């Protein structure tokens, strides 16, 4: 005859294993559902990234035409753009702002470059160049009207 105590232990262990199997099946279903959600999120992210790239490309300003070729005198700054793409006078302005101990006014940049800052007609074109460098991402303009380098 079968030992009733041993039979009871086998039945108890089978119940434990059945319960564990249910828990594991539930966890597996949750993992599969989360993987499906991640796959959808990846596809959405790819689409949004593509749309953003398309929008940025279409929002870029149109370059000027010189001799039938597109030219932008002051290009937008990108992480791989070197300052050598700028015209020499803009390179000097950029260097003067970088050499300053902190944010500088247009008048201070003019003094560093040897511009007669007492003559407004000579200072305003410099201010315009500084603003153009700000617009293209080469410099930053602080609220107080001071210019500083981009980080």
PDB file of N, CA, C and O in Angstrom, residues 10 13 23 28 31 41 54 56 78 87 92 96 115 122 128 135 137 140:
ATOM      1  N   UNK A  10       3.588  14.636  -2.057  1.00  0.00           N
ATOM      2  CA  UNK A  10       3.615  14.727  -3.517  1.00  0.00           C
ATOM      3  C   UNK A  10       2.506  15.637  -4.002  1.00  0.00           C
ATOM      4  O   UNK A  10       2.714  16.503  -4.869  1.00  0.00           O
ATOM      5  N   UNK A  13       3.396  19.245  -3.208  1.00  0.00           N
ATOM      6  CA  UNK A  13       4.445  19.762  -4.101  1.00  0.00           C
ATOM      7  C   UNK A  13       3.879  20.045  -5.491  1.00  0.00           C
ATOM      8  O   UNK A  13       4.209  21.038  -6.119  1.00  0.00           O
ATOM      9  N   UNK A  23       2.199  31.655 -11.953  1.00  0.00           N
ATOM     10  CA  UNK A  23       2.900  32.924 -11.752  1.00  0.00           C
ATOM     11  C   UNK A  23       3.866  33.201 -12.899  1.00  0.00           C
ATOM     12  O   UNK A  23       3.939  34.323 -13.410  1.00  0.00           O
ATOM     13  N   UNK A  28       5.457  35.951 -17.875  1.00  0.00           N
ATOM     14  CA  UNK A  28       5.828  35.852 -19.277  1.00  0.00           C
ATOM     15  C   UNK A  28       4.878  36.666 -20.147  1.00  0.00           C
ATOM     16  O   UNK A  28       5.312  37.372 -21.060  1.00  0.00           O
ATOM     17  N   UNK A  31       5.810  40.325 -19.715  1.00  0.00           N
ATOM     18  CA  UNK A  31       7.049  40.635 -20.434  1.00  0.00           C
ATOM     19  C   UNK A  31       6.764  40.776 -21.916  1.00  0.00           C
ATOM     20  O   UNK A  31       7.237  41.718 -22.567  1.00  0.00           O
ATOM     21  N   UNK A  41       6.786  51.916 -29.306  1.00  0.00           N
ATOM     22  CA  UNK A  41       7.462  53.156 -28.925  1.00  0.00           C
ATOM     23  C   UNK A  41       8.664  53.423 -29.824  1.00  0.00           C
ATOM     24  O   UNK A  41       8.912  54.564 -30.221  1.00  0.00           O
ATOM     25  N   UNK A  54      13.147  66.250 -41.079  1.00  0.00           N
ATOM     26  CA  UNK A  54      12.583  66.862 -42.282  1.00  0.00           C
ATOM     27  C   UNK A  54      12.214  68.321 -42.028  1.00  0.00           C
ATOM     28  O   UNK A  54      12.468  69.191 -42.862  1.00  0.00           O
ATOM     29  N   UNK A  56      13.474  70.348 -39.742  1.00  0.00           N
ATOM     30  CA  UNK A  56      14.702  71.151 -39.577  1.00  0.00           C
ATOM     31  C   UNK A  56      15.323  71.457 -40.923  1.00  0.00           C
ATOM     32  O   UNK A  56      15.796  72.552 -41.166  1.00  0.00           O
ATOM     33  N   UNK A  78      27.120  74.319 -36.286  1.00  0.00           N
ATOM     34  CA  UNK A  78      26.768  72.949 -35.934  1.00  0.00           C
ATOM     35  C   UNK A  78      27.948  72.374 -35.167  1.00  0.00           C
ATOM     36  O   UNK A  78      29.042  72.948 -35.187  1.00  0.00           O
ATOM     37  N   UNK A  87      33.952  84.358 -42.465  1.00  0.00           N
ATOM     38  CA  UNK A  87      34.845  85.356 -43.070  1.00  0.00           C
ATOM     39  C   UNK A  87      35.840  85.860 -42.019  1.00  0.00           C
ATOM     40  O   UNK A  87      35.545  85.851 -40.822  1.00  0.00           O
ATOM     41  N   UNK A  92      37.688  87.302 -36.346  1.00  0.00           N
ATOM     42  CA  UNK A  92      38.328  88.213 -35.390  1.00  0.00           C
ATOM     43  C   UNK A  92      37.338  88.614 -34.287  1.00  0.00           C
ATOM     44  O   UNK A  92      37.705  88.688 -33.118  1.00  0.00           O
ATOM     45  N   UNK A  96      37.772  87.803 -30.339  1.00  0.00           N
ATOM     46  CA  UNK A  96      37.777  88.874 -29.332  1.00  0.00           C
ATOM     47  C   UNK A  96      36.798  88.545 -28.206  1.00  0.00           C
ATOM     48  O   UNK A  96      37.115  88.738 -27.026  1.00  0.00           O
ATOM     49  N   UNK A 115      38.393  99.400 -33.452  1.00  0.00           N
ATOM     50  CA  UNK A 115      37.356 100.202 -34.118  1.00  0.00           C
ATOM     51  C   UNK A 115      37.197 101.505 -33.347  1.00  0.00           C
ATOM     52  O   UNK A 115      37.242 101.521 -32.116  1.00  0.00           O
ATOM     53  N   UNK A 122      30.538 103.562 -37.000  1.00  0.00           N
ATOM     54  CA  UNK A 122      31.502 102.461 -37.069  1.00  0.00           C
ATOM     55  C   UNK A 122      31.154 101.361 -36.062  1.00  0.00           C
ATOM     56  O   UNK A 122      31.502 100.208 -36.269  1.00  0.00           O
ATOM     57  N   UNK A 128      25.824  94.807 -35.487  1.00  0.00           N
ATOM     58  CA  UNK A 128      25.070  93.973 -36.428  1.00  0.00           C
ATOM     59  C   UNK A 128      25.761  92.636 -36.678  1.00  0.00           C
ATOM     60  O   UNK A 128      25.104  91.597 -36.773  1.00  0.00           O
ATOM     61  N   UNK A 135      22.497  85.065 -34.072  1.00  0.00           N
ATOM     62  CA  UNK A 135      21.427  84.424 -34.847  1.00  0.00           C
ATOM     63  C   UNK A 135      21.857  83.096 -35.449  1.00  0.00           C
ATOM     64  O   UNK A 135      21.046  82.191 -35.612  1.00  0.00           O
ATOM     65  N   UNK A 137      24.090  81.075 -34.116  1.00  0.00           N
ATOM     66  CA  UNK A 137      24.488  80.126 -33.081  1.00  0.00           C
ATOM     67  C   UNK A 137      25.947  80.154 -32.680  1.00  0.00           C
ATOM     68  O   UNK A 137      26.401  79.291 -31.945  1.00  0.00           O
ATOM     69  N   UNK A 140      26.183  84.008 -27.887  1.00  0.00           N
ATOM     70  CA  UNK A 140      24.937  84.199 -27.143  1.00  0.00           C
ATOM     71  C   UNK A 140      24.829  85.662 -26.769  1.00  0.00           C
ATOM     72  O   UNK A 140      25.845  86.303 -26.490  1.00  0.00           O
TER      73      UNK A 140
END
